[in-house]
Amino acid sequence: MSGKIEARINITGRVQGVGFRPFIYRMAVRNGLLGYVINLGDAGVEIIVEGTEDSVARFLDDIRENAPEVSDIEDIFHKFSPFRGRFDSFIIDKSKISGKVASGIYPPDIGICPECLKDMDDPKGRWCEYPFTACAWCGPRFTSVKALPYDRERTHMHDFPMCKHCEEDYFNPLDRRFDAQGITCKICGPKMSLHDASGASIDARDLFTETAKLLLEGNIIAVKGIGGVHLVSLATQDDVLEEFRRRKGRKNQPFALMSPDIGTIRSFAKFNKVEEGFLKGWKRPIVLLRKRHRLISELVAPGLDTVGVMLPYTGIQTMLFKRLDEPALVMTSGNRSGYPMAITNDAALNELKGLADYFLLHNRDIINRSDDSVLRVIQGSPAFTRRSRGYVPDPIDIPVRKGIGIALGAELRNAAAIGTNGKVFMTQYLGDITSLETAESLEKAVQGMRDLLNITCNPDVMACDLHPDYMTSQMAEVMSQEMDIPLVRSQHHHAHITSVMAENGIKDEEVLGIALDGAGYGADGQIWGGEVLKSTYFGYKRVGQLEYIPMPGGDLCAYYPYRMLI
Ligand SMILES: [Zn+2]
Ligand SMILES: [Zn+2]
Ligand SMILES: [Zn+2]
């Protein structure tokens, strides 16, 4: 028999919003420990336990070995102290709001789990055919939360008090929904609604059956999900896609697809084991795959040998596919040109007027907009075209620990970033920052990330692109003046190279980087096109370049390459 002790255990990493507290509860009870576990405002978890030395040691092993799949433990600190006999049970205590900058990692959105899909198929349960089914291990996270610590009152479930059945599950440590902030059911949860183009609601016995029927008739439908609104149509009919392209004003840009299951994807696209892993994983990105043959319309991705595909990640999408016998649906971000993706019902009905024929919406808020992520697997590793849902706000390690910096990035295909504690937290993908609406979404995204990281003080430094005319550069200038902090202007291609360095975990060494990019404002005031730079994180030497040539209309050439030809 070993003697009794008290232990304080602090865990950092992705440990909030992933069923971690209930997991700790079960491990503590299994090892006969007393005490409590709480979420901290810095995204970490604190545990105080008392018990025998042996059982505390076993408890620590259990935490390391059995942690939930979606969690990611970065560090476990523990400190033993003399036994005091303070507790008579083990409980999950109220969260502690703290003034510290977050050191932990709040989770990205998690695709619906197999257990919840089973619940949706159970005709007797409260979740039968209920599209918002979720549990402690799955569901919206980043898109649902206003601030930390992760508790229901700070999420989009704030407006939906639990019914007595949900409350029972929520407080039952043996239930999968124990302590699940997103718990909801048919009785107490959000509801779907279907509207025509004028916004008038359509009554139907089953809204999903009605929506499926409308899709089969060739309509384009706006469908609200967890990170925004998609525009959805059939992917097999040329005339539907022609009309879709005409309305979106997109002649050749590829549309993304969603397929009901992996076997169906195999019928029109080729993929290897690694790509299959990304398709089926809980992050559910769009993966660019090689096309097989014409099962889907050529107009989905005209002239390309690849097609972007994802699997359903919400109950809403699952229910739609159950009522269709289609190999895939087009599923593209629902935004009017120059606007960010719509996230409210009003925005959907107003901004997507003329784009969508019908609207399948719901009455739950989307707190943080998040487009689908897009990646291609190159030599076994993901290369992102767009890093957003499923990946944000996961940080990337950098070898700079000092201070807090906010970077607003370049103008096109933008994401902002906050650097703190040796990590960079990129915001969700924000698109082109070329209008007031998208500029506003950039400001909101930065503020949202500050809230998640618990950064209430001014940062130490702002960063932006060297290009003086980018809207993002002008915004950074104003913000740095308002906060009275220095502004660093980063050369575009050097920024690309250091980003790739960070993504690949390169520490403090010199690399030879090649940036072949549309255009980037150069240190000599010229527009640079392709550079070979000897780079470190802190500087670069230009050792090779594409020759200078005149660009009629300057940056317009990046939008309209034919200008260069003429
Ligand atoms: Zn689940
Ligand atoms: Zn309920
Ligand atoms: Zn660039």
XYZ file of C-alpha atoms and ligand atoms in Angstrom:
569
model
C 0.000 0.000 0.000
C 1.324 3.428 -0.931
C 0.579 6.523 1.105
C -2.049 9.088 0.190
C -1.196 12.341 -1.576
C -2.811 15.331 -3.235
C -1.875 16.212 -6.828
C -2.451 19.272 -8.963
C -2.362 18.422 -12.674
C -2.395 21.044 -15.451
C -2.890 19.939 -19.033
C -2.368 22.101 -22.107
C -3.135 21.389 -25.743
C -6.477 20.742 -27.417
C -8.323 19.695 -24.277
C -11.495 21.787 -24.230
C -14.572 20.953 -26.253
C -13.463 17.408 -27.042
C -15.123 15.471 -24.213
C -11.997 15.832 -22.103
C -13.556 16.658 -18.727
C -15.930 13.648 -18.859
C -12.953 11.515 -19.858
C -10.995 12.795 -16.855
C -14.025 12.122 -14.668
C -14.215 8.493 -15.813
C -10.467 7.956 -15.351
C -10.564 9.510 -11.867
C -13.507 7.358 -10.792
C -11.885 4.245 -12.290
C -8.785 4.890 -10.157
C -10.757 5.683 -7.012
C -9.620 9.324 -6.851
C -11.461 12.263 -5.282
C -11.266 15.922 -6.290
C -12.299 17.947 -9.318
C -11.537 18.943 -12.907
C -12.157 22.398 -14.414
C -11.711 24.174 -17.741
C -9.488 27.245 -17.540
C -9.954 30.471 -19.494
C -6.543 29.930 -21.114
C -7.922 26.811 -22.900
C -6.170 24.406 -20.504
C -7.616 21.981 -17.958
C -6.808 21.813 -14.239
C -7.306 18.726 -12.096
C -6.942 18.369 -8.341
C -7.052 14.801 -7.040
C -6.351 12.978 -3.835
C -5.695 9.279 -3.478
C -2.857 6.812 -3.093
C 0.415 7.504 -4.872
C -0.082 4.373 -7.000
C -3.554 5.340 -8.137
C -2.478 8.894 -9.019
C 0.369 7.429 -11.104
C -2.072 5.070 -12.858
C -4.414 8.031 -13.434
C -1.608 9.989 -15.138
C -0.835 6.985 -17.357
C -4.520 6.654 -18.244
C -4.672 10.316 -19.277
C -1.711 9.881 -21.615
C -2.849 6.574 -23.071
C -6.625 6.818 -23.382
C -7.330 10.471 -24.228
C -10.206 11.060 -26.706
C -9.256 10.825 -30.380
C -9.914 14.476 -31.190
C -7.933 15.787 -28.196
C -4.262 16.638 -28.459
C -2.251 16.817 -25.236
C 0.696 19.155 -25.502
C 1.995 19.075 -21.936
C 1.033 17.591 -18.574
C 2.431 19.341 -15.504
C 1.887 17.835 -12.062
C 2.797 18.752 -8.539
C 2.312 16.534 -5.495
C 1.535 17.857 -2.024
C 0.680 16.321 1.348
C -2.715 14.594 1.688
C -5.336 16.760 3.353
C -8.559 14.791 2.840
C -10.429 17.748 1.351
C -12.872 15.902 -0.947
C -15.610 13.284 -0.668
C -16.275 12.768 -4.411
C -14.892 13.587 -7.859
C -16.741 16.345 -9.721
C -16.581 18.469 -12.844
C -16.486 21.949 -11.372
C -17.495 25.292 -12.861
C -15.006 26.755 -15.332
C -12.561 29.420 -14.233
C -12.302 32.574 -16.339
C -8.722 33.796 -16.314
C -6.831 36.842 -17.501
C -4.026 34.790 -19.066
C -3.386 34.622 -22.812
C -4.464 31.182 -23.985
C -1.722 28.585 -24.139
C -4.062 25.794 -25.150
C -5.820 25.086 -28.368
C -9.548 25.318 -28.807
C -10.796 22.590 -31.195
C -11.845 23.068 -34.812
C -15.256 21.801 -35.971
C -15.614 18.032 -35.768
C -17.530 15.985 -38.359
C -20.561 14.086 -37.030
C -19.432 10.827 -35.368
C -20.619 7.258 -36.181
C -22.476 6.993 -32.832
C -24.517 10.121 -33.556
C -25.292 8.828 -37.079
C -26.612 5.646 -35.403
C -28.783 7.761 -33.107
C -30.268 9.481 -36.157
C -31.286 6.073 -37.522
C -32.939 4.911 -34.294
C -36.712 5.301 -34.842
C -37.451 5.321 -31.107
C -34.886 7.907 -30.020
C -34.996 11.683 -29.554
C -32.474 12.044 -32.361
C -34.324 10.060 -35.025
C -33.808 12.071 -38.250
C -32.718 15.054 -36.161
C -30.136 17.027 -38.184
C -28.470 18.775 -35.211
C -27.509 15.540 -33.422
C -24.120 15.912 -31.682
C -22.238 14.626 -28.653
C -19.175 15.366 -26.530
C -16.944 14.026 -29.305
C -18.442 15.654 -32.381
C -20.212 18.698 -33.772
C -19.503 22.376 -34.354
C -16.777 23.909 -32.144
C -14.854 26.825 -33.703
C -17.945 28.028 -35.569
C -20.055 27.795 -32.397
C -18.073 29.611 -29.747
C -17.892 33.249 -28.692
C -15.245 32.998 -25.982
C -13.504 30.604 -23.633
C -13.887 28.715 -21.401
C -16.025 26.429 -23.569
C -19.423 26.391 -21.839
C -22.907 26.395 -23.328
C -23.643 30.019 -22.373
C -20.734 31.181 -24.518
C -21.817 29.184 -27.603
C -24.541 29.282 -30.240
C -26.595 26.882 -28.049
C -27.147 29.764 -25.646
C -30.653 30.303 -27.090
C -31.691 26.656 -26.669
C -32.100 25.635 -23.026
C -31.917 21.874 -22.510
C -35.139 19.864 -22.119
C -35.352 17.586 -19.090
C -34.170 14.539 -21.088
C -31.113 16.359 -22.416
C -30.407 17.656 -18.934
C -30.469 14.088 -17.610
C -27.942 12.968 -20.243
C -25.830 16.063 -19.697
C -25.432 15.268 -15.998
C -25.038 11.492 -16.383
C -21.317 10.632 -16.323
C -21.990 7.350 -18.103
C -23.683 9.029 -21.072
C -21.889 9.977 -24.309
C -23.474 13.408 -23.999
C -22.273 13.926 -20.434
C -21.029 17.505 -20.197
C -21.474 17.987 -23.982
C -22.058 21.727 -24.476
C -23.672 21.108 -27.866
C -26.255 18.609 -26.556
C -29.671 19.116 -28.102
C -32.598 17.088 -29.388
C -35.862 17.250 -31.311
C -37.686 18.568 -28.248
C -35.397 21.437 -27.244
C -33.102 22.109 -30.188
C -32.892 24.257 -33.309
C -35.213 23.629 -36.242
C -34.960 23.701 -40.027
C -37.129 25.800 -42.349
C -37.546 25.911 -46.116
C -38.177 29.155 -48.026
C -38.801 30.152 -51.608
C -36.878 32.934 -53.354
C -39.141 35.601 -51.830
C -38.360 34.336 -48.332
C -41.866 32.907 -47.772
C -41.687 29.651 -45.832
C -42.767 26.447 -47.505
C -44.794 23.944 -45.542
C -43.977 20.325 -46.174
C -44.345 17.139 -44.170
C -40.650 16.485 -44.569
C -38.465 19.451 -45.489
C -35.582 17.239 -46.600
C -37.759 15.180 -48.950
C -39.108 18.433 -50.385
C -35.569 19.846 -50.781
C -34.401 16.651 -52.511
C -37.358 16.903 -54.893
C -36.503 20.538 -55.689
C -32.869 19.593 -56.350
C -33.937 16.820 -58.748
C -36.078 19.348 -60.597
C -32.870 21.267 -61.324
C -33.135 24.034 -58.714
C -30.161 25.623 -56.974
C -30.676 25.619 -53.229
C -28.971 27.588 -50.481
C -28.372 25.247 -47.531
C -27.270 26.643 -44.162
C -24.817 24.398 -42.367
C -22.439 24.922 -39.442
C -19.861 27.345 -40.880
C -21.982 29.138 -43.459
C -24.405 28.711 -46.316
C -23.668 26.457 -49.305
C -25.144 26.709 -52.764
C -26.179 23.189 -53.736
C -27.217 21.611 -57.039
C -27.100 18.358 -58.960
C -23.646 17.452 -60.288
C -24.818 15.182 -63.082
C -26.872 17.524 -65.296
C -25.082 19.805 -67.773
C -27.984 22.251 -68.080
C -28.204 22.730 -64.304
C -24.474 23.441 -64.119
C -24.608 25.795 -67.076
C -27.302 27.806 -65.302
C -25.360 27.676 -62.010
C -22.231 29.032 -63.746
C -24.242 31.738 -65.482
C -25.694 32.924 -62.161
C -22.388 32.775 -60.280
C -20.507 34.410 -63.149
C -17.919 31.653 -62.955
C -16.991 30.441 -66.417
C -14.367 27.829 -65.624
C -13.631 27.843 -61.904
C -14.168 24.357 -60.508
C -17.072 23.566 -58.164
C -16.535 21.371 -55.108
C -18.558 18.184 -54.698
C -19.998 16.292 -51.765
C -20.574 12.550 -52.100
C -22.618 10.338 -49.770
C -19.852 7.779 -49.076
C -16.327 6.738 -49.976
C -17.447 3.949 -52.319
C -19.421 6.402 -54.421
C -16.412 8.745 -54.680
C -14.426 5.808 -56.055
C -16.875 5.600 -58.965
C -15.785 8.974 -60.364
C -12.394 9.771 -58.798
C -9.134 8.001 -57.962
C -7.504 8.211 -54.552
C -4.818 6.462 -52.526
C -4.806 5.416 -48.852
C -3.518 8.784 -47.618
C -6.160 10.688 -49.563
C -8.814 8.307 -48.262
C -7.590 9.043 -44.740
C -8.140 12.774 -45.251
C -11.565 12.209 -46.849
C -12.790 10.024 -43.962
C -11.077 11.820 -41.056
C -13.017 14.014 -38.612
C -11.752 17.232 -40.216
C -13.568 16.408 -43.482
C -11.756 18.756 -45.923
C -12.353 18.964 -49.665
C -9.628 16.776 -51.163
C -8.508 17.343 -54.756
C -8.617 13.943 -56.494
C -7.877 12.696 -60.008
C -11.033 12.335 -62.118
C -11.907 8.832 -63.308
C -14.539 9.156 -66.033
C -17.663 11.055 -66.859
C -20.125 9.964 -64.191
C -20.466 13.550 -63.083
C -20.886 16.431 -65.524
C -17.754 17.746 -67.208
C -18.971 21.206 -66.208
C -18.154 20.535 -62.520
C -14.453 21.149 -63.172
C -14.105 21.981 -66.863
C -10.744 21.336 -68.471
C -9.180 19.975 -65.272
C -8.072 16.426 -64.545
C -8.835 16.866 -60.850
C -12.027 17.370 -58.872
C -12.501 18.525 -55.258
C -14.623 16.142 -53.155
C -15.690 15.876 -49.519
C -17.886 13.594 -47.439
C -20.885 14.815 -45.401
C -19.918 16.220 -42.001
C -23.281 17.336 -40.616
C -26.624 15.698 -39.968
C -28.215 18.132 -42.408
C -26.069 16.855 -45.286
C -26.548 13.226 -44.267
C -30.325 13.608 -44.288
C -30.312 15.223 -47.710
C -28.245 12.390 -49.251
C -30.538 9.779 -47.671
C -33.331 11.109 -49.851
C -31.321 11.237 -53.056
C -29.759 8.612 -55.272
C -27.040 10.888 -56.653
C -23.282 10.163 -56.824
C -22.545 13.733 -55.724
C -23.957 17.220 -55.270
C -22.245 20.475 -56.108
C -21.580 22.225 -52.800
C -19.948 25.616 -53.108
C -19.698 28.549 -50.691
C -22.831 30.701 -50.847
C -21.602 34.231 -51.338
C -22.343 37.041 -53.718
C -19.256 38.290 -55.526
C -17.390 40.740 -53.257
C -19.170 39.424 -50.148
C -18.041 36.835 -47.619
C -20.045 33.600 -47.345
C -23.502 34.288 -45.893
C -23.942 33.079 -42.304
C -27.264 34.577 -41.222
C -30.705 33.793 -42.628
C -31.175 37.442 -43.593
C -27.858 37.565 -45.436
C -28.686 34.322 -47.234
C -32.111 35.565 -48.363
C -30.819 38.990 -49.423
C -27.332 38.383 -50.756
C -28.087 35.103 -52.516
C -31.186 36.454 -54.228
C -30.919 35.564 -57.910
C -28.359 32.857 -57.122
C -30.574 30.405 -55.218
C -34.116 29.299 -56.058
C -34.884 27.984 -52.568
C -33.384 28.253 -49.094
C -33.041 25.424 -46.549
C -32.207 27.334 -43.350
C -32.278 26.884 -39.577
C -32.644 29.058 -36.490
C -29.227 28.441 -34.893
C -26.581 31.170 -35.161
C -23.208 30.683 -36.797
C -20.778 32.596 -34.580
C -17.614 32.224 -36.656
C -17.860 31.913 -40.435
C -15.775 29.039 -41.820
C -15.527 27.864 -45.417
C -14.666 24.263 -46.252
C -10.935 23.550 -46.295
C -9.376 22.493 -49.599
C -6.204 20.435 -49.823
C -4.227 18.281 -52.193
C -2.013 15.448 -50.994
C 1.547 15.864 -52.273
C 4.031 13.121 -51.405
C 1.874 11.999 -48.500
C 1.440 15.451 -46.931
C -1.440 17.913 -47.209
C -0.860 21.093 -49.217
C -3.636 23.577 -48.527
C -5.392 25.674 -51.119
C -7.669 26.892 -48.359
C -7.184 26.232 -44.637
C -10.404 26.694 -42.750
C -13.102 24.383 -41.283
C -11.617 21.419 -39.439
C -8.186 23.063 -39.177
C -8.837 26.529 -37.711
C -7.928 27.465 -34.989
C -5.187 24.797 -34.819
C -1.880 26.686 -34.553
C 1.397 26.267 -36.425
C 4.629 26.318 -34.394
C 7.157 29.078 -35.076
C 10.559 29.650 -33.491
C 9.574 33.072 -32.093
C 8.199 33.154 -28.580
C 8.377 36.828 -27.619
C 5.421 39.184 -27.698
C 2.086 39.176 -29.495
C 1.805 40.097 -33.180
C -1.169 40.462 -35.488
C -0.694 40.104 -39.262
C -3.393 41.031 -41.753
C -1.855 39.377 -44.819
C -2.173 40.218 -48.495
C -5.308 41.142 -50.383
C -6.343 38.017 -52.264
C -7.319 34.652 -50.723
C -6.643 36.169 -47.347
C -6.358 34.811 -43.830
C -5.072 36.916 -40.937
C -2.901 35.524 -38.150
C -1.988 36.088 -34.528
C 1.417 35.045 -33.232
C 1.957 34.373 -29.533
C 3.889 31.909 -27.337
C 5.798 30.303 -30.220
C 2.655 29.642 -32.236
C 0.787 31.235 -35.114
C -3.009 31.037 -35.038
C -4.361 31.651 -38.510
C -7.924 32.834 -38.880
C -10.376 31.028 -41.101
C -10.082 31.607 -44.866
C -11.505 35.058 -45.637
C -11.388 35.286 -49.436
C -10.425 38.455 -51.296
C -10.344 41.566 -49.099
C -11.408 44.014 -51.774
C -14.745 45.336 -50.492
C -16.081 46.921 -47.317
C -17.994 43.734 -46.540
C -14.959 41.484 -46.748
C -12.833 44.031 -44.849
C -15.403 43.883 -42.078
C -15.257 40.088 -42.034
C -11.462 40.341 -41.669
C -11.809 42.663 -38.681
C -14.364 40.320 -37.106
C -12.167 37.279 -37.686
C -9.198 38.959 -36.003
C -11.356 39.998 -33.048
C -12.833 36.474 -32.875
C -9.366 34.938 -32.749
C -8.295 37.441 -30.074
C -11.316 36.401 -28.001
C -10.480 32.710 -28.381
C -6.888 33.381 -27.351
C -8.020 35.600 -24.489
C -5.890 38.508 -25.773
C -7.369 41.593 -24.156
C -4.281 43.814 -24.228
C -2.920 45.534 -27.341
C -0.508 43.409 -29.386
C 3.169 44.420 -29.503
C 3.370 44.652 -33.266
C 1.216 44.648 -36.417
C 2.302 43.226 -39.763
C 1.062 43.657 -43.313
C 2.169 43.282 -46.917
C 4.702 45.686 -48.398
C 2.133 46.679 -51.057
C 0.868 50.142 -50.004
C -2.397 49.899 -51.985
C -3.718 46.645 -50.507
C -6.811 47.263 -48.423
C -5.240 44.990 -45.784
C -2.118 47.212 -45.666
C -4.231 50.310 -45.186
C -6.260 48.621 -42.452
C -3.076 47.527 -40.676
C -1.758 51.087 -40.869
C -4.875 52.489 -39.209
C -4.934 49.771 -36.555
C -1.257 50.216 -35.668
C -1.750 53.980 -35.362
C -4.834 53.572 -33.206
C -3.004 51.181 -30.886
C 0.250 53.142 -31.155
C 2.340 50.065 -31.972
C 4.943 49.485 -34.711
C 3.911 48.202 -38.153
C 6.157 45.744 -40.004
C 5.722 45.530 -43.782
C 6.656 42.139 -45.109
C 7.812 41.452 -48.676
C 5.211 39.190 -50.265
C 7.481 36.437 -51.550
C 9.621 36.383 -48.425
C 6.363 35.939 -46.490
C 5.413 33.002 -48.737
C 8.774 31.339 -48.181
C 8.763 31.787 -44.396
C 5.192 30.425 -44.306
C 6.338 27.277 -46.062
C 9.276 27.075 -43.631
C 6.921 27.228 -40.647
C 4.495 24.736 -42.179
C 7.360 22.289 -42.603
C 8.725 22.802 -39.115
C 12.003 24.410 -40.225
C 13.614 26.040 -37.196
C 16.071 28.874 -37.223
C 18.128 28.091 -40.344
C 18.798 29.632 -43.735
C 16.954 28.194 -46.737
C 16.991 28.774 -50.466
C 13.364 29.517 -51.301
C 11.680 29.861 -54.670
C 8.422 31.843 -54.739
C 6.578 31.698 -58.056
C 3.544 33.827 -57.380
C 1.244 36.117 -59.347
C 2.669 39.386 -58.171
C 4.213 40.800 -55.039
C 5.326 44.334 -54.239
C 9.108 44.374 -54.221
C 11.556 46.089 -51.887
C 12.608 48.296 -54.843
C 9.033 49.504 -55.454
C 8.701 47.297 -58.560
C 6.230 44.440 -58.832
C 8.083 41.167 -58.385
C 6.858 38.009 -60.098
C 9.134 35.095 -59.262
C 12.023 35.137 -56.823
C 14.823 32.990 -55.543
C 15.467 34.216 -52.016
C 18.081 33.123 -49.506
C 15.831 33.396 -46.478
C 15.683 33.153 -42.740
C 12.620 34.108 -40.690
C 14.195 37.503 -40.147
C 15.469 38.533 -43.551
C 16.360 37.548 -47.104
C 18.760 38.151 -49.978
C 17.385 38.105 -53.526
C 19.722 35.850 -55.464
C 17.571 35.242 -58.566
C 14.490 36.686 -60.226
C 12.251 36.812 -63.260
C 13.084 39.709 -65.514
C 11.072 42.921 -65.205
C 8.484 43.477 -67.929
C 5.842 46.203 -68.261
C 2.418 45.354 -66.772
C -0.377 47.302 -68.480
C -2.705 48.404 -65.679
C -0.464 47.074 -62.875
C -2.295 44.647 -60.563
C -5.141 44.344 -63.048
C -2.871 41.919 -64.912
C -3.247 39.461 -62.029
C -7.034 39.538 -62.482
C -6.937 39.641 -66.293
C -3.811 37.801 -67.528
C -4.785 38.474 -71.165
C -3.596 42.062 -70.620
C -0.040 40.729 -70.507
C -0.602 38.841 -73.733
C -1.825 41.950 -75.528
Zn -21.246 12.363 -31.879
Zn -33.523 18.005 -25.557
Zn 0.947 35.463 -52.978
